[in-house]
Coordinates of C-alpha atoms in Angstrom, one line a residue:
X631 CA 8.5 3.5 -2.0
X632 CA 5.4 3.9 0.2
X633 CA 5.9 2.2 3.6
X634 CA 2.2 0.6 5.0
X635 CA 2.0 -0.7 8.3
X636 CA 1.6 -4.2 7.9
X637 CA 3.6 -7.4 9.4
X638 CA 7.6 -6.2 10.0
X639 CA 6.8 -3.0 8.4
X640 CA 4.4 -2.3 11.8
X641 CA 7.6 -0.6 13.5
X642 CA 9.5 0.8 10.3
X643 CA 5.6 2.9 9.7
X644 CA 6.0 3.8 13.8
X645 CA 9.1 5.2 13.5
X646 CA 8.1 7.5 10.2
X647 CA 5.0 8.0 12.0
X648 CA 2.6 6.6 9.4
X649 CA -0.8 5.3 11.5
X650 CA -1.8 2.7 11.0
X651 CA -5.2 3.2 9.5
X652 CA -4.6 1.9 6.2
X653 CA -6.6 4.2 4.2
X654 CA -4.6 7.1 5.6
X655 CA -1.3 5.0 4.9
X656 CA -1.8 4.9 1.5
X657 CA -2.6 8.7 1.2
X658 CA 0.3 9.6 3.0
X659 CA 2.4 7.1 0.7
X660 CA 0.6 8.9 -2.6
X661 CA 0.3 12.3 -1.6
X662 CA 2.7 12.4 1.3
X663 CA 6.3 14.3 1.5
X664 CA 9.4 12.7 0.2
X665 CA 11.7 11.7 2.8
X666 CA 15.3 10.2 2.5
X667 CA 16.0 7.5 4.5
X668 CA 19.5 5.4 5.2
X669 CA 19.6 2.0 5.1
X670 CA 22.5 -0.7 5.7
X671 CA 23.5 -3.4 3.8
X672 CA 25.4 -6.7 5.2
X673 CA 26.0 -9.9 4.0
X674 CA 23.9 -9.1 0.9
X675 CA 21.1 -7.9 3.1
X676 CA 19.5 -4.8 2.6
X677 CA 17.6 -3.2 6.5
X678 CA 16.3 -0.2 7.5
X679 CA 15.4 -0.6 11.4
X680 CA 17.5 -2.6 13.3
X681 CA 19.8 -5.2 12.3
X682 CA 21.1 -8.3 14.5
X683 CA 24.6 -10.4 14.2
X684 CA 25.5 -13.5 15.6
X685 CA 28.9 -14.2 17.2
X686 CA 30.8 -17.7 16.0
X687 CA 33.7 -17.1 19.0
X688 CA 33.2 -20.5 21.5

């Protein structure tokens, strides 16, 4: 996977530190090192930066 910083994937690339010069993003995402990353899964949702819940209490 080769993360370019575009729309919600702006602070996802920021935190990897990919710039966000797109020509160098997708160098780095070709030719770059392999990282492994964690990611969560709730309700059938799949993140990777921050995830939010909502409380149903009254």
């Amino acid at each position: 996977m080769a993360i370019l910083p575009a729309g919600t994937a702006n602070l996802f690339a920021a935190n990897l530190g990919i710039p966000e010069d797109l020509p160098e993003a997708v160098r780095i995402g070709l030719h770059g090192l392999r990282r492994t990353l964690d990611f969560g899964k709730l309700n059938g949702e799949h993140f990777a930066v921050m995830a939010g819940a909502a409380s149903t209490a009254t």
